[in-house]
Amino acid sequence: MAREAKKFSRPALVTHSDALPLDSALLLSMHGHMLRARCLEERLIAMYKQGHGYFWIGGPGEEAFNVPLGLLIKKGQGPAFDFLHFHYRQSATLLAMGEPTIGALRQMKNTATDPYSGGRNFAGHFSKREWNVAPVTSPIEVQYAMAPGTALAQKRLGGDAITIVTGGDAGTAEGDFASCLVWSSRPGQELPVLIVVTNNRWGISTPYGQVQGVQKISDRAVAFGIRAKTIDGNDPISSYLELKEAFEYVRTERKPYLVEANVSRLYGHSSASGANMTTAEADCLAQFEALLQRHGLLTAAKAKAMREEITEQLLAEARLVRDEPQPDPSTIFDHIYA
Amino acid sequence: MANMAQAIRMALHYAEENLGVTDIFGEDVGPPLGGVFTCTQGLKTTWNSPLDERGIIGMAMGLAMAGQRPVAEIQFCDYIYNTIDLLKLAGNTCWSSNGQWNLPLVVMTPVGSGIRGSLYHSHSFDATATHIPGWKIVMPSTPLDAYGLMLAACEEKNPVMFLKPKALLRIKGEELIPGEPGDDKQLSKAIDAPLGDRSAWKAQWPAVGKHVVRIGEAKTVRAGEHLTVVSYGRTLPLCAKAAATLAGEGISAEVIDLRTLWPYDWAAISASIKKTGKVLFVNEDTEVTNFGEHLLRRATEELFYELLAPPKLLAGKFLPGIGLADALEMASVPQQGDIETAMRALAAQAP
Ligand SMILES: Cc1ncc(C[n+]2csc(CCOP(=O)(O)OP(=O)(O)O)c2C)c(N)n1
């Protein structure tokens, strides 16, 4: 694609067999977040299977992309900070931003203590106003219609805060995706939106190629003059570097950028399709651990020990959450209005 | 006196200057047109949006999330239907986040018949709007109430749906808005955009003052003894006229302008029904799962032993649309004659 040719302050990529292009502290921190996110999703699935929740949906398989995304976000409340319109596979991003794991368990168990919805909404439906995390909602793609609104407020304010919107590939068939492209690229009024599509090539059971003729979703941006790129979302290093470039562009140019990240879906669509591990798709965590081992940054024993420790901690949190009360039925009318 | 379109415009001007309204936008809302019904001419924060209703509602939600105070217009409510799941979302954002988020936004849209608008410029939206929890829904029938309700809407922390009865937008009021010049010509010269080139035109706003009609308060526009008529929007003045006509026949009707559909003023309705023992609800949306049916149910369930006759609903016929020909429109939605007939019949009923 012609538009990809022009690079924006892109750090030189060094091949992985050589020295890694990110410093080892960052690499290990990314690995830690990815591992914790994976363990969290596995704990949520286990809770669902044990009857400690009604439904599971989440992001195992997207960690290599979602963690760097979280690390690059400028978090805080109000238009001076990044605004986040996420879909339901974003746990790794939240963890990378510093969110504790226990809230997700509480939401899975729909306890009164669920910090995102008070036991009202499904797993993975985060909401955190302190960090501008807009409520994740089930209707596919609606967040793309809202993103230009927060971005307009940010553009008006000045500064470098941006809006980030994420969603899947199948959802791009909805009109709201087109709305986002139209509204963020009005001539002379372009908006600082990082438009993300995580492409796992599935919409529940429907393969992408069966229903959409666009070769690359990033091509959709071309007609709008929006800079865009398709990247390997299974590689946390290239995800970090590509996202860094995209963030820099949106922050400084105050214009939209579309990133399409090819990712895996490792436990199927949701609990409705069984939530069982598939080996048919690339596992970004296993790949990254192998890479770190090849470079002497991690040992198999260390990785195993880390996993055990996180799993143990999540188990303890799950036990705690198990005994927490459900929301009181008298609260159903609370918060209809502010 | 100002007509309702001018009143809305002055209210939005007041809200831009005093209530922090940041964006008044929608299709053809900005210059040069200032809205297909002229409700947004001359305002300083107006802008033209892409022709995309879902995008308009989404933009309003995003702006509200980020601390702005938007007033979005859907050009005709006939075109609001593809936004319903975004309207639902705006209505559930506070609730679904357990009170974390609130969306101070206003959506205004012209509704109803009365301009021979055929299928797609005659729709009502009150029945559908009242099916969407989390919104406050208002519908004025006079310019002064339009002014006061718009100020209230622009002060709200929650989403407000402001339904503009298009048949009444050009009707002049009988009460002055605070600060409105008494001379209509002078007002028009000051705030109506001229024909032709408007590029250099600026509105000369009168120093309009604060007048808030609180959301949730009905108004008794005529006191009476024999029956209660509850209506809003286009049919309200028809009910008032019908009551005046029937007064000559010895029938004393109390007429209530609901003004807010949600949360509605049940105290006012029930007090009146207790007094008269008879009630007629009038609106022009299609009659099946009509908002008036909810009011009927409540009147029946809660006031059964106070009633002297079955409560009645007069509403639009359950049709796929309103036909263009005058005879078709007249036959489809309540007209003054229909209201008089229904009132007479109800008044004549004896237990
Ligand atoms: C508007 C809407 N239609 C249908 C659904 C049911 N549904 C939930 S997820 C999904 C598939 C979404 O696929 P994609 O956008 O690729 O995201 P992914 O789940 O693969 O990450 C569907 C059809 C929905 N939630 N919302």
XYZ file of C-alpha atoms and ligand atoms in Angstrom:
715
model
C 0.000 0.000 0.000
C 1.382 3.349 -1.062
C 0.491 5.122 2.172
C 2.552 2.728 4.213
C 5.665 3.751 2.407
C 6.029 7.052 4.226
C 7.366 6.235 7.651
C 6.781 8.348 10.703
C 9.740 8.500 13.103
C 10.053 4.769 12.870
C 12.797 3.182 14.985
C 14.970 0.867 12.923
C 13.773 -2.716 13.142
C 16.456 -5.228 13.940
C 15.769 -8.875 13.229
C 14.909 -11.010 16.199
C 17.778 -13.389 15.654
C 20.037 -10.456 16.273
C 19.744 -8.134 19.273
C 16.138 -7.403 20.203
C 15.041 -3.856 19.371
C 13.508 -3.102 22.767
C 15.345 -3.016 26.040
C 15.128 -6.075 28.185
C 13.278 -4.424 31.070
C 10.473 -3.474 28.706
C 10.462 -6.925 27.111
C 10.222 -8.624 30.475
C 7.542 -6.250 31.639
C 5.532 -6.979 28.490
C 5.989 -10.668 29.100
C 4.797 -10.307 32.699
C 1.640 -8.494 31.639
C 0.945 -10.978 28.852
C 1.344 -13.893 31.210
C -0.855 -12.333 33.857
C -3.516 -11.535 31.296
C -3.452 -15.110 29.983
C -3.673 -16.549 33.483
C -6.525 -14.183 34.268
C -8.514 -15.308 31.233
C -7.817 -18.937 32.086
C -9.045 -18.335 35.636
C -12.184 -16.641 34.306
C -12.836 -19.598 32.018
C -12.312 -21.982 34.927
C -14.746 -19.961 37.038
C -17.304 -20.142 34.268
C -16.838 -23.894 33.944
C -17.181 -24.358 37.687
C -20.436 -22.454 37.702
C -19.014 -19.239 39.164
C -20.293 -17.080 36.344
C -22.878 -17.223 33.600
C -20.837 -16.252 30.568
C -17.260 -15.769 29.556
C -15.802 -13.663 26.778
C -12.298 -12.257 26.719
C -8.994 -11.805 25.002
C -6.703 -14.846 25.242
C -4.658 -14.769 22.043
C -4.571 -10.970 21.770
C -2.068 -10.278 24.541
C 0.876 -9.535 22.267
C -1.050 -6.633 20.809
C -3.137 -5.563 23.769
C -0.263 -5.250 26.239
C 1.806 -2.801 24.171
C -1.396 -0.884 23.527
C -1.932 -0.528 27.276
C 1.672 0.502 27.892
C 1.429 3.364 25.419
C -1.800 4.832 26.801
C -1.703 8.104 28.680
C -4.112 7.244 31.454
C -6.211 9.599 33.506
C -9.626 11.200 33.679
C -10.992 13.788 31.297
C -10.062 15.015 27.817
C -6.456 15.801 28.739
C -5.896 12.026 28.852
C -6.473 9.264 26.343
C -10.063 8.131 25.879
C -10.656 4.423 25.481
C -13.567 2.846 23.648
C -12.803 -0.833 23.942
C -14.465 -4.050 22.955
C -14.683 -7.144 25.142
C -11.248 -8.687 24.528
C -9.198 -5.991 26.224
C -8.229 -7.441 29.607
C -4.523 -7.441 28.758
C -4.657 -3.732 27.977
C -6.268 -2.975 31.321
C -3.671 -5.035 33.172
C -0.840 -3.358 31.315
C -2.324 -0.024 32.385
C -2.052 -1.171 35.978
C -5.500 -2.513 36.725
C -5.595 -5.234 39.396
C -6.948 -8.627 38.336
C -9.567 -9.058 41.023
C -12.111 -6.707 39.437
C -12.449 -8.996 36.434
C -13.110 -11.947 38.750
C -15.752 -9.955 40.559
C -17.440 -9.076 37.307
C -17.346 -12.746 36.263
C -18.986 -13.684 39.559
C -21.386 -10.706 39.225
C -20.823 -9.596 42.794
C -21.899 -6.290 44.274
C -18.199 -5.464 44.481
C -17.724 -5.688 40.684
C -15.978 -2.333 40.105
C -17.071 -2.019 36.488
C -20.790 -2.685 36.604
C -21.810 -3.757 40.090
C -22.820 -7.227 38.939
C -24.839 -5.936 36.018
C -22.734 -6.784 33.004
C -20.810 -9.654 31.416
C -17.166 -10.510 31.974
C -14.751 -8.362 30.004
C -17.158 -5.402 30.036
C -14.815 -2.977 31.742
C -15.673 0.581 32.676
C -13.368 2.868 34.575
C -14.041 6.549 34.467
C -10.845 7.423 36.353
C -8.956 6.245 33.279
C -11.451 7.266 30.611
C -12.358 3.633 29.950
C -15.844 4.008 28.477
C -18.222 1.196 29.381
C -17.610 -1.806 27.128
C -20.942 -2.748 25.623
C -22.238 -5.813 23.850
C -23.665 -4.286 20.664
C -20.880 -4.687 18.162
C -19.222 -1.554 16.775
C -21.181 1.162 18.605
C -17.964 2.356 20.217
C -16.716 3.450 16.778
C -19.623 5.896 16.542
C -18.744 7.441 19.914
C -14.982 7.694 19.491
C -15.059 10.804 17.267
C -16.953 12.637 20.042
C -14.271 12.223 22.668
C -11.617 12.936 20.048
C -13.295 16.204 19.084
C -13.251 17.302 22.733
C -9.551 16.413 22.897
C -8.702 18.230 19.698
C -10.511 21.294 20.968
C -8.616 21.200 24.247
C -5.214 21.107 22.576
C -2.500 18.964 24.108
C -1.632 15.466 22.992
C -4.393 13.228 24.329
C -6.010 10.899 21.837
C -8.954 8.550 21.529
C -8.419 4.850 20.977
C -11.180 2.605 19.735
C -10.906 -1.152 19.335
C -13.056 -3.894 17.855
C -12.982 -7.059 15.801
C -12.863 -7.705 12.081
C -16.415 -8.935 11.607
C -17.806 -5.810 13.225
C -16.238 -3.593 10.572
C -19.161 -4.563 8.345
C -21.383 -2.444 10.586
C -22.115 1.117 9.538
C -20.581 2.475 12.731
C -17.146 1.560 11.434
C -17.753 3.665 8.347
C -19.118 6.423 10.594
C -15.827 6.475 12.449
C -13.858 6.819 9.213
C -16.143 9.588 7.942
C -16.329 11.621 11.139
C -12.645 11.393 11.968
C -11.507 12.528 8.522
C -13.688 15.563 7.776
C -11.494 17.882 5.725
C -9.714 20.352 7.968
C -11.377 18.824 11.019
C -9.502 15.543 11.281
C -9.668 13.955 14.691
C -7.008 12.328 16.868
C -8.411 8.807 16.858
C -6.382 5.628 16.813
C -8.776 3.252 15.091
C -7.851 -0.320 15.932
C -9.194 -3.496 14.396
C -8.011 -6.764 15.896
C -8.479 -9.240 13.098
C -8.863 -12.823 14.287
C -10.575 -13.691 11.003
C -13.709 -14.839 12.805
C -17.080 -13.431 13.656
C -18.255 -16.140 16.070
C -18.384 -18.987 13.508
C -18.284 -17.054 10.259
C -14.898 -16.855 8.537
C -13.884 -13.386 7.398
C -13.351 -14.420 3.782
C -16.874 -15.717 3.468
C -18.541 -12.370 4.126
C -16.096 -9.559 3.401
C -14.326 -8.914 0.132
C -11.848 -6.364 1.407
C -8.410 -7.960 1.351
C -7.078 -5.908 4.207
C -9.313 -3.948 6.523
C -6.661 -1.245 6.626
C -7.428 -0.613 2.951
C -10.746 0.848 4.048
C -8.832 3.858 5.374
C -7.280 4.722 2.014
C -10.393 6.281 0.541
C -10.587 8.639 3.515
C -6.966 9.670 3.355
C -6.426 8.025 6.721
C -2.997 6.601 7.322
C -3.230 2.877 7.992
C -1.261 -0.287 8.455
C -1.815 -4.007 8.901
C 0.520 -5.456 11.483
C 1.394 -8.758 13.134
C -0.511 -8.597 16.397
C 0.996 -11.871 17.528
C 4.414 -10.286 17.845
C 4.618 -8.002 20.885
C 7.819 -6.369 19.676
C 6.554 -5.312 16.304
C 3.177 -4.462 17.870
C 4.936 -2.155 20.311
C 6.998 -0.478 17.608
C 4.121 -0.119 15.174
C 1.781 1.164 17.857
C 4.394 3.595 19.091
C 4.617 5.038 15.622
C 0.839 5.202 15.311
C 0.441 6.835 18.737
C 3.099 9.401 17.918
C 1.424 10.239 14.653
C -2.028 10.676 16.189
C -0.675 12.579 19.195
C 1.304 15.055 17.189
C -0.536 15.311 13.868
C -4.002 15.258 15.538
C -5.277 13.051 12.753
C -6.687 9.522 12.638
C -4.640 6.376 12.056
C -5.979 2.892 11.473
C -4.138 -0.152 12.776
C -5.308 -3.584 11.749
C -3.651 -6.207 13.928
C -3.753 -9.845 12.940
C -4.330 -11.803 16.113
C -5.352 -15.253 17.329
C -8.461 -16.382 19.127
C -7.238 -19.123 21.421
C -10.350 -20.125 23.360
C -13.007 -19.696 20.709
C -15.488 -16.857 20.577
C -16.885 -17.143 24.097
C -18.256 -19.649 26.580
C -21.157 -20.089 24.165
C -18.761 -21.950 21.884
C -17.198 -23.955 24.723
C -14.208 -21.769 25.648
C -11.787 -24.569 24.862
C -8.143 -24.025 23.925
C -7.315 -24.427 20.272
C -3.873 -25.380 19.037
C -4.759 -24.474 15.461
C -3.778 -20.839 15.942
C -0.493 -19.233 16.883
C -0.006 -18.683 20.602
C 1.680 -15.316 21.012
C 2.661 -15.983 24.619
C 4.389 -19.295 23.877
C 6.153 -17.712 20.897
C 7.326 -14.746 22.929
C 8.565 -16.935 25.761
C 10.550 -19.014 23.280
C 12.066 -15.844 21.842
C 13.007 -14.505 25.257
C 14.584 -17.844 26.079
C 16.584 -17.841 22.875
C 17.904 -14.453 23.873
C 18.728 -15.525 27.393
C 16.209 -13.207 28.982
C 14.032 -15.931 30.419
C 14.348 -19.589 31.321
C 11.659 -22.227 31.041
C 11.905 -22.756 34.774
C 11.446 -19.051 35.477
C 8.448 -18.839 33.157
C 6.912 -21.875 34.836
C 7.503 -20.447 38.294
C 5.954 -17.132 37.288
C 2.914 -18.850 35.870
C 2.478 -20.899 39.031
C 2.743 -17.863 41.237
C 0.208 -15.859 39.234
C -2.149 -18.823 39.055
C -1.910 -19.266 42.816
C -2.641 -15.609 43.398
C -5.639 -15.669 41.064
C -6.939 -18.763 42.780
C -6.750 -16.987 46.113
C -8.580 -14.010 44.629
C -11.235 -16.302 43.172
C -11.773 -17.882 46.591
C -12.192 -14.448 48.107
C -14.647 -13.363 45.440
C -16.651 -16.568 45.799
C -17.897 -15.471 49.217
C -18.705 -11.900 48.289
C -22.380 -10.936 48.186
C -24.486 -10.559 45.076
C -25.976 -7.121 44.460
C -29.104 -6.510 46.500
C -32.269 -6.790 44.415
C -33.428 -3.481 45.853
C -30.645 -1.766 43.886
C -32.098 -2.410 40.426
C -33.368 1.146 40.193
C -30.101 2.695 41.327
C -28.159 4.816 38.824
C -30.772 5.008 36.078
C -30.058 8.697 36.334
C -27.039 10.569 37.589
C -44.603 36.978 20.287
C -41.944 34.488 19.311
C -42.953 31.318 17.560
C -41.653 28.000 18.863
C -38.741 27.845 16.421
C -37.593 31.302 17.549
C -38.118 30.347 21.185
C -35.926 27.259 20.781
C -33.306 29.361 19.057
C -33.308 31.918 21.865
C -33.152 29.143 24.446
C -30.132 27.644 22.697
C -28.543 31.080 22.579
C -29.127 31.425 26.316
C -27.724 27.928 26.843
C -24.606 28.694 24.792
C -23.994 31.834 26.801
C -24.969 30.636 30.259
C -25.320 26.879 30.514
C -22.114 25.709 28.901
C -23.580 24.289 25.692
C -20.585 23.598 23.464
C -21.985 22.041 20.304
C -25.285 22.389 18.491
C -25.016 20.141 15.500
C -26.735 17.882 13.043
C -27.677 17.824 9.388
C -27.954 21.410 8.035
C -27.978 22.763 11.582
C -25.101 25.186 11.037
C -24.922 28.089 8.602
C -26.198 28.928 6.107
C -29.480 27.126 6.763
C -29.640 26.981 10.552
C -31.890 23.955 10.565
C -34.690 22.914 8.239
C -37.120 24.559 10.680
C -34.748 27.485 11.407
C -34.385 26.494 15.066
C -30.604 26.938 15.043
C -30.049 30.087 12.983
C -27.440 32.551 14.134
C -26.085 30.499 17.027
C -22.378 30.490 17.712
C -21.700 26.778 18.352
C -23.665 25.259 15.485
C -22.111 23.048 12.858
C -23.175 20.860 9.977
C -22.642 17.155 10.475
C -22.248 14.395 7.943
C -25.572 12.885 6.905
C -25.301 10.070 9.414
C -27.798 9.808 12.249
C -25.906 7.102 14.123
C -22.787 9.195 13.823
C -24.685 12.182 15.230
C -25.854 10.314 18.329
C -22.441 8.694 18.771
C -20.733 12.088 18.476
C -23.085 13.533 21.110
C -22.335 10.641 23.457
C -18.592 10.993 22.987
C -18.701 14.746 23.509
C -20.761 14.298 26.660
C -18.333 11.685 27.971
C -15.465 14.080 27.510
C -17.081 16.939 29.408
C -18.694 18.863 26.574
C -22.398 19.717 26.530
C -23.868 18.871 23.138
C -27.284 19.491 21.658
C -27.685 17.208 18.660
C -30.473 17.341 16.144
C -31.998 14.522 14.165
C -33.514 16.389 11.236
C -36.844 14.540 11.385
C -37.744 11.870 13.921
C -38.692 9.758 10.931
C -34.928 9.255 10.518
C -34.056 8.547 14.126
C -34.975 4.881 13.947
C -31.563 3.608 12.916
C -30.100 5.200 16.041
C -32.264 3.341 18.513
C -29.549 1.084 19.854
C -27.332 4.105 20.431
C -30.225 5.824 22.184
C -30.578 2.707 24.338
C -26.879 2.857 25.056
C -27.038 6.519 26.025
C -29.914 5.579 28.307
C -28.058 2.709 29.968
C -24.550 4.145 30.260
C -25.051 5.427 33.797
C -26.857 2.297 34.923
C -24.562 -0.241 33.265
C -21.503 1.408 34.776
C -23.172 1.379 38.187
C -23.228 5.159 38.293
C -19.698 5.886 37.084
C -20.635 7.655 33.870
C -23.323 10.151 33.008
C -24.124 11.713 29.680
C -25.322 15.318 29.730
C -26.643 15.564 26.200
C -29.768 16.768 24.446
C -31.224 15.287 21.290
C -33.906 17.358 19.629
C -36.027 16.208 16.761
C -39.194 17.426 15.019
C -42.112 15.057 15.403
C -45.654 14.501 14.285
C -48.031 15.423 11.529
C -49.466 18.724 10.435
C -47.342 19.763 7.473
C -48.700 17.242 4.949
C -45.424 15.431 5.285
C -46.620 12.027 4.067
C -44.921 8.850 5.257
C -41.538 10.184 6.295
C -42.145 13.654 7.666
C -45.115 12.871 9.883
C -43.925 10.215 12.289
C -44.330 10.544 16.007
C -41.644 9.335 18.377
C -43.215 9.533 21.824
C -44.286 5.884 21.949
C -40.816 4.667 21.002
C -38.952 7.222 23.102
C -40.870 6.197 26.203
C -39.716 2.626 25.644
C -36.106 3.673 26.204
C -35.231 3.921 29.895
C -32.571 6.320 31.106
C -33.761 9.314 29.084
C -35.846 12.249 30.110
C -38.364 13.114 27.426
C -40.004 16.480 26.952
C -42.425 17.898 24.397
C -43.637 21.482 24.613
C -46.818 22.871 23.128
C -46.060 26.601 23.513
C -43.013 28.739 22.679
C -42.535 29.747 26.312
C -42.581 26.134 27.459
C -40.222 25.222 24.628
C -37.867 27.885 25.935
C -38.157 26.752 29.532
C -37.865 23.059 28.768
C -34.809 23.628 26.582
C -33.101 25.458 29.419
C -33.976 22.606 31.765
C -32.679 20.084 29.214
C -29.394 21.949 28.885
C -28.949 21.916 32.663
C -29.544 18.166 32.979
C -26.873 15.629 33.839
C -28.724 12.949 31.870
C -29.726 12.473 28.248
C -32.807 14.484 27.323
C -34.962 13.896 24.267
C -36.561 17.149 23.194
C -39.459 16.419 20.855
C -40.434 19.396 18.699
C -44.038 19.257 17.491
C -43.431 20.429 13.962
C -47.014 21.616 13.427
C -46.474 24.138 16.234
C -43.013 25.403 15.341
C -44.383 28.358 13.382
C -47.206 29.195 15.791
C -46.708 32.340 17.811
C -46.974 32.221 21.551
C -49.275 34.119 23.846
C -46.700 34.729 26.556
C -43.468 36.668 26.303
C -40.164 34.996 26.961
C -38.229 37.029 29.555
C -36.260 39.634 27.617
C -38.108 39.049 24.349
C -39.016 42.293 22.561
C -42.780 42.749 22.399
C -42.690 43.660 18.718
C -42.641 40.613 16.434
C -41.167 42.492 13.482
C -38.329 43.717 15.630
C -37.694 40.194 16.896
C -37.734 38.752 13.408
C -35.316 41.384 12.154
C -32.979 40.646 15.021
C -32.862 36.861 14.957
C -34.281 35.486 11.681
C -31.620 34.937 9.049
C -32.273 37.006 5.910
C -33.109 35.415 2.579
C -30.258 35.252 0.106
C -26.642 35.694 1.094
C -26.231 35.197 4.818
C -22.490 35.052 4.995
C -22.147 38.417 6.758
C -25.291 38.109 8.843
C -25.148 37.920 12.608
C -28.095 37.537 14.943
C -28.777 40.452 17.278
C -29.837 38.526 20.304
C -32.253 40.127 22.738
C -31.105 39.861 26.346
C -33.242 36.847 27.104
C -33.401 35.743 30.712
C -33.617 32.596 32.700
C -36.925 30.786 32.602
C -36.782 27.103 33.426
C -39.698 24.721 33.110
C -38.687 21.923 35.421
C -38.624 18.487 33.853
C -41.451 16.391 35.240
C -43.981 19.184 35.786
C -47.250 19.192 33.912
C -49.350 22.319 33.490
C -53.110 22.579 33.863
C -54.019 24.812 30.948
C -57.735 24.855 31.712
C -59.507 23.936 34.920
C -62.717 21.896 34.741
C -65.034 19.620 36.656
C -66.528 16.946 34.410
C -63.610 15.280 32.711
C -59.827 15.390 32.459
C -58.002 15.566 29.149
C -54.263 14.822 29.167
C -52.233 15.589 26.080
C -48.984 17.088 24.792
C -47.482 18.501 21.618
C -49.627 19.149 18.537
C -52.836 17.786 20.001
C -52.653 19.873 23.183
C -53.942 23.145 21.694
C -56.635 21.161 19.907
C -57.750 19.740 23.246
C -57.791 23.232 24.751
C -59.886 24.533 21.852
C -62.212 21.555 22.111
C -62.651 22.244 25.818
C -63.529 25.866 25.047
C -66.114 24.731 22.494
C -67.620 22.195 24.878
C -67.847 24.751 27.633
C -70.615 26.336 25.533
C -72.481 23.040 25.785
C -72.198 22.948 29.559
C -69.310 20.471 29.604
C -66.467 21.526 31.845
C -63.200 19.864 30.870
C -59.875 20.126 32.649
C -56.949 20.101 30.220
C -53.473 19.068 31.296
C -50.385 19.675 29.187
C -48.040 16.887 30.229
C -44.931 18.690 28.844
C -42.652 15.947 30.191
C -43.369 12.400 29.075
C -40.704 10.899 31.297
C -40.618 11.226 34.229
C -44.233 12.323 33.942
C -46.301 14.208 36.473
C -48.543 11.518 37.860
C -49.437 13.676 40.823
C -51.072 16.230 38.512
C -52.852 13.581 36.443
C -54.155 11.585 39.359
C -55.321 14.634 41.314
C -57.328 15.742 38.299
C -58.826 12.304 37.679
C -59.828 12.061 41.326
C -61.640 15.347 40.906
C -63.424 14.601 37.600
C -63.734 10.805 37.627
C -63.219 10.715 33.847
C -60.102 10.886 31.721
C -59.225 11.047 28.054
C -55.609 10.720 26.951
C -54.829 12.230 23.570
C -51.732 11.921 21.399
C -51.053 11.218 17.758
C -48.583 8.323 17.824
C -49.910 4.976 16.624
C -52.306 3.575 19.180
C -50.881 0.078 19.750
C -48.365 0.061 22.637
C -48.875 3.785 22.761
C -47.601 5.849 25.703
C -51.218 6.745 26.453
C -51.901 3.065 26.991
C -49.440 3.092 29.873
C -51.270 6.066 31.387
C -54.568 4.231 30.864
C -53.264 1.204 32.690
C -52.042 3.255 35.576
C -55.293 5.192 35.800
C -57.248 1.945 35.762
C -55.074 0.120 38.251
C -54.599 2.904 40.730
C -57.786 4.941 40.418
C -60.370 2.306 39.513
C -62.732 3.171 42.345
C -62.467 6.893 41.606
C -63.574 6.477 38.011
C -67.046 7.278 36.750
C -66.396 5.972 33.247
C -63.793 3.804 31.495
C -60.667 5.861 30.796
C -60.183 6.538 27.116
C -57.308 6.929 24.682
C -57.576 8.839 21.446
C -54.437 8.290 19.374
C -53.213 7.839 15.835
C -54.511 4.895 13.846
C -52.233 1.865 13.762
C -51.025 2.444 10.226
C -47.699 1.973 8.436
C -47.648 5.670 7.651
C -49.599 8.839 7.140
C -50.768 9.306 3.578
C -50.020 12.555 1.789
C -53.540 13.519 0.717
C -55.229 15.850 3.152
C -58.130 13.443 3.635
C -55.720 10.643 4.502
C -53.791 12.670 7.067
C -57.004 13.913 8.662
C -58.293 10.365 8.965
C -55.061 9.009 10.427
C -54.332 11.217 13.442
C -56.641 12.988 15.919
C -58.087 16.302 14.754
C -60.093 18.804 16.759
C -63.411 17.279 15.692
C -62.292 13.820 16.811
C -61.243 15.201 20.163
C -64.558 17.029 20.656
C -66.480 13.870 19.782
C -64.445 11.775 22.206
C -64.845 14.371 24.960
C -68.601 14.641 24.419
C -69.012 10.873 24.503
C -66.995 10.595 27.689
C -68.868 13.455 29.341
C -72.175 11.782 28.508
C -71.258 8.491 30.151
C -72.967 7.813 33.434
C -72.020 5.025 35.822
C -24.827 -5.530 16.768
C -24.529 -6.915 17.195
N -24.841 -7.947 16.386
C -24.578 -9.213 16.751
C -23.996 -9.471 17.966
C -23.668 -10.893 18.388
N -22.209 -11.047 18.321
C -21.436 -10.943 19.394
S -19.821 -11.036 19.048
C -20.113 -11.261 17.400
C -18.967 -11.422 16.456
C -18.012 -10.286 16.501
O -16.903 -10.575 15.696
P -15.708 -9.539 15.555
O -16.236 -8.167 15.347
O -14.775 -10.044 14.545
O -15.039 -9.548 16.988
P -14.400 -10.789 17.750
O -15.477 -11.290 18.684
O -14.016 -11.812 16.755
O -13.272 -10.216 18.474
C -21.482 -11.266 17.152
C -22.101 -11.499 15.839
C -23.712 -8.366 18.790
N -23.168 -8.528 19.999
N -23.975 -7.120 18.375
